[in-house]
mmCIF file with all atom_site columns, C-alpha atoms in Angstrom:
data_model
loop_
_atom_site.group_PDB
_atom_site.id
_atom_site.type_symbol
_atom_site.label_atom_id
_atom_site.label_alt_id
_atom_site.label_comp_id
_atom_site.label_asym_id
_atom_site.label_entity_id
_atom_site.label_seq_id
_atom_site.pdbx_PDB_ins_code
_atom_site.Cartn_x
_atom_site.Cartn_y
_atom_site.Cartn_z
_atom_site.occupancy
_atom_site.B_iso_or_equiv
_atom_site.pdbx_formal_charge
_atom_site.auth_seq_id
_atom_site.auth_comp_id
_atom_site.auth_asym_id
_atom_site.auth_atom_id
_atom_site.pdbx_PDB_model_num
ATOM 1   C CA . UNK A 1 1   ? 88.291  -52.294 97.080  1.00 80.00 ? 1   UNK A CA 1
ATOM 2   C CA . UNK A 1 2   ? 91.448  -50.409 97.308  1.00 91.00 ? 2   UNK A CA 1
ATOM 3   C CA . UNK A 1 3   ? 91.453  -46.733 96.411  1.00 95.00 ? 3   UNK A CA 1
ATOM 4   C CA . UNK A 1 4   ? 94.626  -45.967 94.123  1.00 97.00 ? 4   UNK A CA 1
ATOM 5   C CA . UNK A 1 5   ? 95.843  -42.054 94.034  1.00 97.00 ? 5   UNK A CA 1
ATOM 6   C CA . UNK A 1 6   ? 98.866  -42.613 92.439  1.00 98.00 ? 6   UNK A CA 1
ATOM 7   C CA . UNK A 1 7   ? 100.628 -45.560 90.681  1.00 97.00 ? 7   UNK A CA 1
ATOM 8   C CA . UNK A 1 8   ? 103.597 -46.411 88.438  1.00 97.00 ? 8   UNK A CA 1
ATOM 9   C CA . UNK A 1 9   ? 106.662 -49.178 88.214  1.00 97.00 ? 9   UNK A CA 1
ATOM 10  C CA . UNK A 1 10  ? 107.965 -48.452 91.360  1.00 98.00 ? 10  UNK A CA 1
ATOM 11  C CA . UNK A 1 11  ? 105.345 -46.865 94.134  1.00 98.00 ? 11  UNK A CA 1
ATOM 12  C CA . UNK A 1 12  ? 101.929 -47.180 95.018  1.00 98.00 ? 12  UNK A CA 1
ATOM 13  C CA . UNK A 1 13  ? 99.959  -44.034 96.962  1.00 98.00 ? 13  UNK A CA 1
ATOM 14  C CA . UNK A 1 14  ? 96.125  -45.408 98.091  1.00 98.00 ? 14  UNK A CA 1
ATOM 15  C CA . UNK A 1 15  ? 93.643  -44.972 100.832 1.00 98.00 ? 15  UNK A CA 1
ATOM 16  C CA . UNK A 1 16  ? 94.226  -47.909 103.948 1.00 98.00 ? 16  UNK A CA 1
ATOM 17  C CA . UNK A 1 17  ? 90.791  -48.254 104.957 1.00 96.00 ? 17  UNK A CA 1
ATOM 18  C CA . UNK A 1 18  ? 90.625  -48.463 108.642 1.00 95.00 ? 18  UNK A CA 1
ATOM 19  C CA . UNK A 1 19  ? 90.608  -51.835 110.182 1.00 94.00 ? 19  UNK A CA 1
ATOM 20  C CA . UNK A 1 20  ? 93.458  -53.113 107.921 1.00 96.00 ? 20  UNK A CA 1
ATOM 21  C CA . UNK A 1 21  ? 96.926  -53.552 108.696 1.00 96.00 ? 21  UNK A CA 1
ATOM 22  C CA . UNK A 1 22  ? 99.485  -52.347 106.865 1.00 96.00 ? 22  UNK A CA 1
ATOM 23  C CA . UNK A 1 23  ? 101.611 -54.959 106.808 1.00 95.00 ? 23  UNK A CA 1
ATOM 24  C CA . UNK A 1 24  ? 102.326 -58.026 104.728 1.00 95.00 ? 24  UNK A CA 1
ATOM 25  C CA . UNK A 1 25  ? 100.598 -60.133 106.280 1.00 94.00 ? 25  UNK A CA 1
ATOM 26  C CA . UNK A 1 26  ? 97.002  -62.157 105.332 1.00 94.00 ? 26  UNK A CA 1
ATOM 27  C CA . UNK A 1 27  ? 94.389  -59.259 104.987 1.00 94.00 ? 27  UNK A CA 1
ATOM 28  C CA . UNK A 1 28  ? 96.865  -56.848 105.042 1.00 96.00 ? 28  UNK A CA 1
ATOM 29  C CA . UNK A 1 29  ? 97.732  -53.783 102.745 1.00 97.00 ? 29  UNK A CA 1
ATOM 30  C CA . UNK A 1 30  ? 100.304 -55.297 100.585 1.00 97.00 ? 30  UNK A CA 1
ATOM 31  C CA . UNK A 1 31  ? 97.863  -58.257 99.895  1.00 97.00 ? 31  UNK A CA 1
ATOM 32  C CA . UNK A 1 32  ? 94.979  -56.491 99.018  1.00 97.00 ? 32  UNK A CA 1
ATOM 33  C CA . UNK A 1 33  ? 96.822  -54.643 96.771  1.00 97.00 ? 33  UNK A CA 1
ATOM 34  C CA . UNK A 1 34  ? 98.179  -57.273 95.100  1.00 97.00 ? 34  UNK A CA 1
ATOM 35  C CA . UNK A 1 35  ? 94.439  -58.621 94.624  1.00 96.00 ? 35  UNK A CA 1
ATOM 36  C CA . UNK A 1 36  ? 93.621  -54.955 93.197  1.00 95.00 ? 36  UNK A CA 1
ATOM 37  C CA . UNK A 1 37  ? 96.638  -55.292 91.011  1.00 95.00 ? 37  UNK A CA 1
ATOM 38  C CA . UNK A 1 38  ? 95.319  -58.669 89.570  1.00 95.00 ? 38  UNK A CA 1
ATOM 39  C CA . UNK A 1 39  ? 98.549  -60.140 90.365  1.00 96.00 ? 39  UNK A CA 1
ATOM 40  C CA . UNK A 1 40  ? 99.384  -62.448 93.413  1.00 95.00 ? 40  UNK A CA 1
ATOM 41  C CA . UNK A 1 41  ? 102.996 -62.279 92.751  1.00 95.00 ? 41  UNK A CA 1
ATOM 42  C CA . UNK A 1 42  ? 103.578 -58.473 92.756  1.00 97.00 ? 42  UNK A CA 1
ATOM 43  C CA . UNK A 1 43  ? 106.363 -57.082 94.905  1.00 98.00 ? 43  UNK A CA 1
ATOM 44  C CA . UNK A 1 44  ? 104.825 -54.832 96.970  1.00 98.00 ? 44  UNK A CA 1
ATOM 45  C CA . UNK A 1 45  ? 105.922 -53.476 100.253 1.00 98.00 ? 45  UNK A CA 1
ATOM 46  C CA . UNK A 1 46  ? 105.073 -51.490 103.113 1.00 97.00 ? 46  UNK A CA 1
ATOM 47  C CA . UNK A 1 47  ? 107.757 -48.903 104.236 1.00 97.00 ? 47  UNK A CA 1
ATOM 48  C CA . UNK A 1 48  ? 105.547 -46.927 106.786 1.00 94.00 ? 48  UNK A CA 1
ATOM 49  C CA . UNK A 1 49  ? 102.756 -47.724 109.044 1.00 91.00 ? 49  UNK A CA 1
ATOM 50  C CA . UNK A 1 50  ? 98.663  -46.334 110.470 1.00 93.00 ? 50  UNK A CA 1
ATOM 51  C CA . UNK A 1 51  ? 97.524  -48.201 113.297 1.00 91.00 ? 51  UNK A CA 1
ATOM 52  C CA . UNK A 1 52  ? 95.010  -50.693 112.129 1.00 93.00 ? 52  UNK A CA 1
ATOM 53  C CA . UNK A 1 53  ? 91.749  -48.659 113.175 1.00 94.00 ? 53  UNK A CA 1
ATOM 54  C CA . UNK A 1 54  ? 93.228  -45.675 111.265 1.00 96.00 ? 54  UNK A CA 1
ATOM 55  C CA . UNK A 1 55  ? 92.800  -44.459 107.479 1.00 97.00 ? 55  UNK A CA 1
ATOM 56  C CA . UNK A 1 56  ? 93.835  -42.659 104.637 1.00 98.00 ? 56  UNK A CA 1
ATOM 57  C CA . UNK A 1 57  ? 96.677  -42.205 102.621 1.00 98.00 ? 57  UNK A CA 1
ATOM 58  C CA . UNK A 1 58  ? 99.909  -44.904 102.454 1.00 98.00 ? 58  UNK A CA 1
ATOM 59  C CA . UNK A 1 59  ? 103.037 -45.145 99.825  1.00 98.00 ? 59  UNK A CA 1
ATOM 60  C CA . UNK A 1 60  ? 104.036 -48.728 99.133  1.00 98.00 ? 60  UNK A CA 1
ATOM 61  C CA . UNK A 1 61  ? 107.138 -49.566 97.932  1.00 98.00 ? 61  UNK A CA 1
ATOM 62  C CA . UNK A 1 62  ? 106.900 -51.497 94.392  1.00 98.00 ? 62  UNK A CA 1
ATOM 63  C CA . UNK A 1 63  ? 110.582 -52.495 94.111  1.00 98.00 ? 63  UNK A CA 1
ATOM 64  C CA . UNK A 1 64  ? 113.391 -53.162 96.333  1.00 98.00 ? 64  UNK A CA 1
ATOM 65  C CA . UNK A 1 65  ? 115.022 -50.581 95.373  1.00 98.00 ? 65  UNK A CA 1
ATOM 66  C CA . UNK A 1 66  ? 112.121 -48.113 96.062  1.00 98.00 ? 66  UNK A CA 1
ATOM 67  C CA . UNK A 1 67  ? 112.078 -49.685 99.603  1.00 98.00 ? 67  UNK A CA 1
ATOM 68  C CA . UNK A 1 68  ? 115.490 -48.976 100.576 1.00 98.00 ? 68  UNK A CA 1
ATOM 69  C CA . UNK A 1 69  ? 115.069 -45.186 99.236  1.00 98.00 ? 69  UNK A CA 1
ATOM 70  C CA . UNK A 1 70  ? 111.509 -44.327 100.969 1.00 98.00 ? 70  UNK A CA 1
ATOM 71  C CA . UNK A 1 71  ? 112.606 -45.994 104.270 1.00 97.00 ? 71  UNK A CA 1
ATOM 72  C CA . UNK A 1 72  ? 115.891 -43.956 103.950 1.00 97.00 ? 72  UNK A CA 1
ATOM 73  C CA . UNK A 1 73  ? 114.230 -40.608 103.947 1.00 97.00 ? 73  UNK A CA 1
ATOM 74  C CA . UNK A 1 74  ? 112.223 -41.551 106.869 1.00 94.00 ? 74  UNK A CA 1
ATOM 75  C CA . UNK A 1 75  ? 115.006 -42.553 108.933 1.00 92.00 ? 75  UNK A CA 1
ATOM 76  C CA . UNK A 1 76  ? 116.014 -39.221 108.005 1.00 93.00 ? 76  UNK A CA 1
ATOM 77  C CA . UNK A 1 77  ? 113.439 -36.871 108.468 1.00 90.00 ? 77  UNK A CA 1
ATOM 78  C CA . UNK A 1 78  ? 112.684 -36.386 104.639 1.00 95.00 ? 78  UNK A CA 1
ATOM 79  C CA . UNK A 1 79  ? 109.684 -37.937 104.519 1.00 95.00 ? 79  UNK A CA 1
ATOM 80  C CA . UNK A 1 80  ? 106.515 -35.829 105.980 1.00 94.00 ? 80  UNK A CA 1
ATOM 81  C CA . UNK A 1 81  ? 102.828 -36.854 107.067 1.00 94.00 ? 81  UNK A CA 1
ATOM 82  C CA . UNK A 1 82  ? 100.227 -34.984 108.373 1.00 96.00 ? 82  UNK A CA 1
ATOM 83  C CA . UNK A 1 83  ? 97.020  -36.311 110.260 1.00 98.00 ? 83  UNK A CA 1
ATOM 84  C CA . UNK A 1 84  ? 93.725  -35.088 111.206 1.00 98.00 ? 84  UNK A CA 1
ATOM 85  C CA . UNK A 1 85  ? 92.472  -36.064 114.412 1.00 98.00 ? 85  UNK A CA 1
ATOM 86  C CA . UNK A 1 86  ? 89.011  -35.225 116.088 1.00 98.00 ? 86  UNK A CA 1
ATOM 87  C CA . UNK A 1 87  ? 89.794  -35.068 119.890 1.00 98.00 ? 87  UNK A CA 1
ATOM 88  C CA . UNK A 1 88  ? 87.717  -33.775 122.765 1.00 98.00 ? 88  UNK A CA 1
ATOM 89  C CA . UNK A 1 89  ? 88.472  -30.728 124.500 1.00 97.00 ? 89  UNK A CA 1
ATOM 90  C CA . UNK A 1 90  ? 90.416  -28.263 122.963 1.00 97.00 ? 90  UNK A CA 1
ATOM 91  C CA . UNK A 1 91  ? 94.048  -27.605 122.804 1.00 97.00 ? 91  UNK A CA 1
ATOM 92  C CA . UNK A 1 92  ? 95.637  -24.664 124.506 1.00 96.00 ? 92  UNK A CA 1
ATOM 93  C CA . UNK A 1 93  ? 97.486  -23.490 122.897 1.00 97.00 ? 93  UNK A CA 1
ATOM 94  C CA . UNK A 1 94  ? 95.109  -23.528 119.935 1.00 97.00 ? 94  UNK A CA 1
ATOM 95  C CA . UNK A 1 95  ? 98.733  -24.165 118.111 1.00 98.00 ? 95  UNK A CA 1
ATOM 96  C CA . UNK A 1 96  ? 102.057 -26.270 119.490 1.00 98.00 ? 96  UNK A CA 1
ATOM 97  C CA . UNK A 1 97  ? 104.506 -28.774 120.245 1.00 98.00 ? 97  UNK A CA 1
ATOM 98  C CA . UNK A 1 98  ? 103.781 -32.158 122.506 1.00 98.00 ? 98  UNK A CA 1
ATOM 99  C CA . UNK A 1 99  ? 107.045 -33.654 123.520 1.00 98.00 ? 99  UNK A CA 1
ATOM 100 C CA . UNK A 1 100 ? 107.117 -36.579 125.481 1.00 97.00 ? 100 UNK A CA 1
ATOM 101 C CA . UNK A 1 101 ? 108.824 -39.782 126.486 1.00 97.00 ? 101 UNK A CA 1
ATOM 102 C CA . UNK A 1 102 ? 107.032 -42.727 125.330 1.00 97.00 ? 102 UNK A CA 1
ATOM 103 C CA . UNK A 1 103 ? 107.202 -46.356 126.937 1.00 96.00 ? 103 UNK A CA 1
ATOM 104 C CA . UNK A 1 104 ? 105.328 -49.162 125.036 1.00 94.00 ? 104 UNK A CA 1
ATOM 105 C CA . UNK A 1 105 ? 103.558 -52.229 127.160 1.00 92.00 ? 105 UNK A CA 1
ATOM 106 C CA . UNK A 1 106 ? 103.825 -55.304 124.570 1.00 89.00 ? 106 UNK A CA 1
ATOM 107 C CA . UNK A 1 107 ? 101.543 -57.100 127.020 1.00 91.00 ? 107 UNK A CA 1
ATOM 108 C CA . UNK A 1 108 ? 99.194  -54.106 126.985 1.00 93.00 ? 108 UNK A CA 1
ATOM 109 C CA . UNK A 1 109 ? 99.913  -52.878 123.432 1.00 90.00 ? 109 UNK A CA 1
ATOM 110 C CA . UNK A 1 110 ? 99.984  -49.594 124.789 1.00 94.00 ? 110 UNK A CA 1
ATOM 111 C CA . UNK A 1 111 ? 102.191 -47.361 124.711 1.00 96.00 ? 111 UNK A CA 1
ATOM 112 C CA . UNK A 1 112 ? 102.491 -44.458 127.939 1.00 96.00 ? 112 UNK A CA 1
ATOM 113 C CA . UNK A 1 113 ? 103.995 -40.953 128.318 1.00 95.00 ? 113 UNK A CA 1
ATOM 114 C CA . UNK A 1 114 ? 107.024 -42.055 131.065 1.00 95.00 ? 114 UNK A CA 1
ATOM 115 C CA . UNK A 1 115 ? 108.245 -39.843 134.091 1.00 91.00 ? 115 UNK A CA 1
ATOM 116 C CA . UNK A 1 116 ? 111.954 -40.308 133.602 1.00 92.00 ? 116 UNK A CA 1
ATOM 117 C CA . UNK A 1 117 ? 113.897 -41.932 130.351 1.00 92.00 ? 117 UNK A CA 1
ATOM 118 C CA . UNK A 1 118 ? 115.424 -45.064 130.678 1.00 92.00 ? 118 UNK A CA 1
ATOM 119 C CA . UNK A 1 119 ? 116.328 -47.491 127.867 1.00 89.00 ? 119 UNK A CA 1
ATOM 120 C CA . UNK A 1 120 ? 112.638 -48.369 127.083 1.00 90.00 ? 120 UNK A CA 1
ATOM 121 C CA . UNK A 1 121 ? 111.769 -45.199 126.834 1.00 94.00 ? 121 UNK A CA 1
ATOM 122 C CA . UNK A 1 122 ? 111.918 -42.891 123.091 1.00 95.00 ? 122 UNK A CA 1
ATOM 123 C CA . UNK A 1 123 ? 111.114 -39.317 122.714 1.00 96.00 ? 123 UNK A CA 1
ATOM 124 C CA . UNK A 1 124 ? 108.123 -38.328 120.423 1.00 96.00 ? 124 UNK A CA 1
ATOM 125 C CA . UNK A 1 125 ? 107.125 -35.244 119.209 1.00 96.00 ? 125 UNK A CA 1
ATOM 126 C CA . UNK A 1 126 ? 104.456 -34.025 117.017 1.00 97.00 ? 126 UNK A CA 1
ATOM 127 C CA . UNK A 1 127 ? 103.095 -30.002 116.160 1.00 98.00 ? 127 UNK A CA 1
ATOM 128 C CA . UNK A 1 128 ? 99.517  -29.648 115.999 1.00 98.00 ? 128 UNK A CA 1
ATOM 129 C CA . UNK A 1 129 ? 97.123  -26.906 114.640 1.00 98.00 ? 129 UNK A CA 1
ATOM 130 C CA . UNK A 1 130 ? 93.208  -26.958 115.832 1.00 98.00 ? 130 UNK A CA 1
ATOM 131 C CA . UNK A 1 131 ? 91.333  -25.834 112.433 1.00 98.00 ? 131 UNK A CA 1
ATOM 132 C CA . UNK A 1 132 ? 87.762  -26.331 113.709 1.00 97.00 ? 132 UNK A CA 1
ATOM 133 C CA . UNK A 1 133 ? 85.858  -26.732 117.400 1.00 97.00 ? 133 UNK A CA 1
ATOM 134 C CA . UNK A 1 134 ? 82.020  -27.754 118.297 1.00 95.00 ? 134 UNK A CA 1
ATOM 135 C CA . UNK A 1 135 ? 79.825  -29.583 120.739 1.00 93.00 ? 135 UNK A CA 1
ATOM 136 C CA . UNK A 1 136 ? 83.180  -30.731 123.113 1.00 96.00 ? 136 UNK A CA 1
ATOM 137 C CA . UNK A 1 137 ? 85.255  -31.897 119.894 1.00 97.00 ? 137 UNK A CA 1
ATOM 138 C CA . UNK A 1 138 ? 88.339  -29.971 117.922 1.00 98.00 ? 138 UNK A CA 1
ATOM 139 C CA . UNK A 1 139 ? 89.395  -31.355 114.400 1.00 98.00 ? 139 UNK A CA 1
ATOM 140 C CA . UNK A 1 140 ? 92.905  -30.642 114.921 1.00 98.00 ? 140 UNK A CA 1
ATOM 141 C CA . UNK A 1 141 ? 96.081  -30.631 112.477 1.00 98.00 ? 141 UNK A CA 1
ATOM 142 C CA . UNK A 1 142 ? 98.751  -33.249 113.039 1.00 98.00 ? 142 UNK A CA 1
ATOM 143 C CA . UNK A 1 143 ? 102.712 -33.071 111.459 1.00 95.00 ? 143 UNK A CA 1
ATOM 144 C CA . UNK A 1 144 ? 104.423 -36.022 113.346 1.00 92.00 ? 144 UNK A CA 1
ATOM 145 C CA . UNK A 1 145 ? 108.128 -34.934 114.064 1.00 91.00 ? 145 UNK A CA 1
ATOM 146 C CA . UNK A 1 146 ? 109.209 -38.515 115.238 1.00 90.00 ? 146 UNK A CA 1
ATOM 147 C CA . UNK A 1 147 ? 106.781 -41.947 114.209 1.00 87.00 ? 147 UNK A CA 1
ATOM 148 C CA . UNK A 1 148 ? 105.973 -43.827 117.436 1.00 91.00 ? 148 UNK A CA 1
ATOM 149 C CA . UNK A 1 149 ? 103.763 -46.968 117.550 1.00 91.00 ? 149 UNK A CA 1
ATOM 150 C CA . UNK A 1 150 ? 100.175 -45.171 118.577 1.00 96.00 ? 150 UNK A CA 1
ATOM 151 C CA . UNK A 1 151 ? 102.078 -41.788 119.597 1.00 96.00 ? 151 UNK A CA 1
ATOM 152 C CA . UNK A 1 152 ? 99.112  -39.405 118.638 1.00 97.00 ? 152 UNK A CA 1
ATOM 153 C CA . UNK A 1 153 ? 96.513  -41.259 120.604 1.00 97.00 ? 153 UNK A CA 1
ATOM 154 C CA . UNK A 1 154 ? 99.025  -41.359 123.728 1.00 97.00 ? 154 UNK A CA 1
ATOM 155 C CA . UNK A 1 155 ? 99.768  -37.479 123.476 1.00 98.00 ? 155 UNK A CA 1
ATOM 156 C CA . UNK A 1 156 ? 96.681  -36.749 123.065 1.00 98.00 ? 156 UNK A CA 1
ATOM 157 C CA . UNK A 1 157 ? 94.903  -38.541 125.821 1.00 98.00 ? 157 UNK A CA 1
ATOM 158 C CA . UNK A 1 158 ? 97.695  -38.422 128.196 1.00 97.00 ? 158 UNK A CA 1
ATOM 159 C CA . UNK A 1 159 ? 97.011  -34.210 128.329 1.00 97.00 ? 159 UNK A CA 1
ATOM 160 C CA . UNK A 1 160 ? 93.102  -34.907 128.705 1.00 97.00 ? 160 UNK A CA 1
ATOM 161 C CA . UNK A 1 161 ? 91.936  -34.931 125.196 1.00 98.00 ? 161 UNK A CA 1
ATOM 162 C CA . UNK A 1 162 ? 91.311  -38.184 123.550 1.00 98.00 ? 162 UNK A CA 1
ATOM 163 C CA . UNK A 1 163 ? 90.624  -39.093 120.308 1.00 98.00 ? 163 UNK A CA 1
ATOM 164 C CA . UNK A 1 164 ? 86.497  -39.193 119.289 1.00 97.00 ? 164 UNK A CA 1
ATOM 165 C CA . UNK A 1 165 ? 86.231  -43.557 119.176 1.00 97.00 ? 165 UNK A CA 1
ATOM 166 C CA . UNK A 1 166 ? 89.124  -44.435 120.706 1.00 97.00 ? 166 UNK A CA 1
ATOM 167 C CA . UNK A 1 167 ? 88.525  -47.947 122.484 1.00 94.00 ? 167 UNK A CA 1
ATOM 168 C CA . UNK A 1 168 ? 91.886  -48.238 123.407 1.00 95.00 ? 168 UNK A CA 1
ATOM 169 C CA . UNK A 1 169 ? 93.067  -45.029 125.046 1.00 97.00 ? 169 UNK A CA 1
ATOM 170 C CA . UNK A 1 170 ? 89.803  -43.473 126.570 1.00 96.00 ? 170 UNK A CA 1
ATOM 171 C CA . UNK A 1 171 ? 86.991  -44.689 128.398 1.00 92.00 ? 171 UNK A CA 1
ATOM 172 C CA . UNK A 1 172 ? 84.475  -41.860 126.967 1.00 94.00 ? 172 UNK A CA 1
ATOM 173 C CA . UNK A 1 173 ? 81.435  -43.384 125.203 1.00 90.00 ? 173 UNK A CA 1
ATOM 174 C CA . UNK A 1 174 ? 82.059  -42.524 121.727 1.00 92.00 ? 174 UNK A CA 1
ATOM 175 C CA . UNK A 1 175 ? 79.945  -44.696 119.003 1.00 91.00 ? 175 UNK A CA 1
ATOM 176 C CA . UNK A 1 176 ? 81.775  -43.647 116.044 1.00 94.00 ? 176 UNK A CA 1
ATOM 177 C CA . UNK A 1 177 ? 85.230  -45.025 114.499 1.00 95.00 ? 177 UNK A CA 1
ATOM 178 C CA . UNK A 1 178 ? 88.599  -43.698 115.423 1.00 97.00 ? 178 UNK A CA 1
ATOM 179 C CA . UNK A 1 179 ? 88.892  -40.433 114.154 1.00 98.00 ? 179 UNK A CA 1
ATOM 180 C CA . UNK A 1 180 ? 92.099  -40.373 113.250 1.00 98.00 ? 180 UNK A CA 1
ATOM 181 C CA . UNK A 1 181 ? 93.118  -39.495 109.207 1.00 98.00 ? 181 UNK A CA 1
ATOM 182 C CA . UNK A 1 182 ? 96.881  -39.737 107.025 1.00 98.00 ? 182 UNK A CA 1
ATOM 183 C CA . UNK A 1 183 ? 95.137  -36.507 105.213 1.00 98.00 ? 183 UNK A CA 1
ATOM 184 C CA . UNK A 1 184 ? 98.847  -35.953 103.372 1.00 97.00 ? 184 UNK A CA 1
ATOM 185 C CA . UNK A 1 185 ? 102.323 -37.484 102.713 1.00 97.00 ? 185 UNK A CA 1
ATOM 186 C CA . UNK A 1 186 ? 105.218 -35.570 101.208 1.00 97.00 ? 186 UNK A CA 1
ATOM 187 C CA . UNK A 1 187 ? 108.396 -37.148 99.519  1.00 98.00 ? 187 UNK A CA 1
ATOM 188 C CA . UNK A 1 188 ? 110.923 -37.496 96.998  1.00 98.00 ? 188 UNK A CA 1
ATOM 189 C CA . UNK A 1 189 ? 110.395 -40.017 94.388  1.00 98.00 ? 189 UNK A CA 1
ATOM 190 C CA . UNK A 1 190 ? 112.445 -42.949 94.821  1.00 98.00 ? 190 UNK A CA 1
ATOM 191 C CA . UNK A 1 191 ? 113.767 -43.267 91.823  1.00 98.00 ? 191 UNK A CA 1
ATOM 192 C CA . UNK A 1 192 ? 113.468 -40.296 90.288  1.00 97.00 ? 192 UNK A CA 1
ATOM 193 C CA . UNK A 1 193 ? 113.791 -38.002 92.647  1.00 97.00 ? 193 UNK A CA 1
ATOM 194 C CA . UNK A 1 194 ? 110.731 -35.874 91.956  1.00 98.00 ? 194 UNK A CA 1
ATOM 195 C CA . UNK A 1 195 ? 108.979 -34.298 94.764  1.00 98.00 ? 195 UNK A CA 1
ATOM 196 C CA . UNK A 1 196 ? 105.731 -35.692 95.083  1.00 98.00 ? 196 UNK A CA 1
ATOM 197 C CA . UNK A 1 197 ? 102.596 -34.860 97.589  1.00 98.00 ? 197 UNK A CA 1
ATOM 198 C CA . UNK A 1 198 ? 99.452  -35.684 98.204  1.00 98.00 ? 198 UNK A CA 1
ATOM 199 C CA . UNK A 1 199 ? 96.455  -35.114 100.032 1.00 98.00 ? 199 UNK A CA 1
ATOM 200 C CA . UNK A 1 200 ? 93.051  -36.846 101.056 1.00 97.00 ? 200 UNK A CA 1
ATOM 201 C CA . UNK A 1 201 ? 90.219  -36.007 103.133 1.00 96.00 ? 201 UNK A CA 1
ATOM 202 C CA . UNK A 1 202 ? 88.576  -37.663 105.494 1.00 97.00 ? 202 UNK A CA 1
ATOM 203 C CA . UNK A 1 203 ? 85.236  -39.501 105.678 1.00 95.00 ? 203 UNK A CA 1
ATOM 204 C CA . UNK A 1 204 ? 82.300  -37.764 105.054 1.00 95.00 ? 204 UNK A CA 1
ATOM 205 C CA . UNK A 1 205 ? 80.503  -39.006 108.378 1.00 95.00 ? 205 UNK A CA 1
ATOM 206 C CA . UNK A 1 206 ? 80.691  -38.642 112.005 1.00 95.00 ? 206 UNK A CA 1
ATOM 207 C CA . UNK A 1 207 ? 82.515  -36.779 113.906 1.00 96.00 ? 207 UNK A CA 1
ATOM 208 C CA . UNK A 1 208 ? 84.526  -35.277 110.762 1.00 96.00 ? 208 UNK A CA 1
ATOM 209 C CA . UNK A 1 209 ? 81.409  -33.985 109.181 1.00 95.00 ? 209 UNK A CA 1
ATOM 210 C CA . UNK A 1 210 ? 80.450  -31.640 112.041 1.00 93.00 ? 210 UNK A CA 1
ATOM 211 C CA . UNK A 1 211 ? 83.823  -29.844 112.385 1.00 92.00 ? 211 UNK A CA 1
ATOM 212 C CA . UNK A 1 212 ? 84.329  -28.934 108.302 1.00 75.00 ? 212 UNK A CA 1
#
């Protein structure tokens, strides 16, 4: 089951649940969607992406039209999410900026924070707020400044401080999910021009339960 926030004739907002991918493919967002929708044949796209063993909040694109206008004001900066993460450690500062260059491994499917730039290399950069700290772990605040495939997760564990259940970019024996939350997502409607925002929380289970 797919949990709807918002709906109308030209967006969708709902909850991804981690372990789906967002995109249009079989199992994907759009499709089960469509199945939630009762309608097989409903136009329904995905203009931004969570890695696939994320969560929480997406905006799909009903309408061409509402396509072309979402993905516009993320090209352009107009379009804001925030994240929660649980990591271990604890940033210092307990507020900042990561900037980094990022190179992506296809064969991998990892990305890495690069040395130098070169033309594989793209700069990402995300502000981050720790709200909460216990037992080793910080929940900690996430606005992404740029959107680069698994850019959190690299930041993150490149600087010592991986994400609680990540499989892919620590080697710490976490038995939990990876804790890593869309918690909001501001815009302007697409056709309407309305600002719009929401917000979610996370699950109420390990590790975000210990760090409310």
């Amino acid at each position: 089951m797919i949990d709807f926030i918002y709906s109308d004739s030209d967006i969708i907002v709902c909850i991804k649940p981690a372990g789906v991918l967002s995109t249009d493919e079989p199992g994907g967002m759009p499709e089960l969607v469509r199945e939630a929708l009762g309608d097989p044949e409903a136009d329904v796209r995905t203009v931004h992406r969570l890695d696939r063993v994320a969560g929480g909040l997406m905006v799909l694109a009903r309408t061409p039209q509402a396509a072309s206008e979402l993905s516009r004001q993320i090209r352009q900066g107009e379009f804001q999410k925030s994240y929660l993460a649980v990591v271990h450690g604890a940033p210092r500062p307990e507020k900042g900026r990561y900037t980094d260059l990022l190179a992506r491994s296809k064969e991998e499917r990892k990305t890495y924070v690069a040395k130098k730039a070169s033309k594989e290399t793209r700069q990402a950069v995300l502000d981050y707020e720790t709200l909460a700290g216990a037992d080793g772990l910080s929940l900690v605040k996430i606005e992404l400044v740029t959107g680069r495939t698994h850019q959190i997760r690299c930041q993150f564990s490149s600087r010592g401080m991986p994400l609680a259940g990540d499989r892919k970019y620590s080697t710490l024996p976490d038995d939990c999910p990876l804790a890593l939350w869309s918690c909001s997502l501001r815009f302007r409607h697409p056709a309407s021009g309305r600002d719009m925002s929401f917000e979610a929380p996370p699950p109420d289970a390990y590790p975000w339960n210990t760090l409310k």
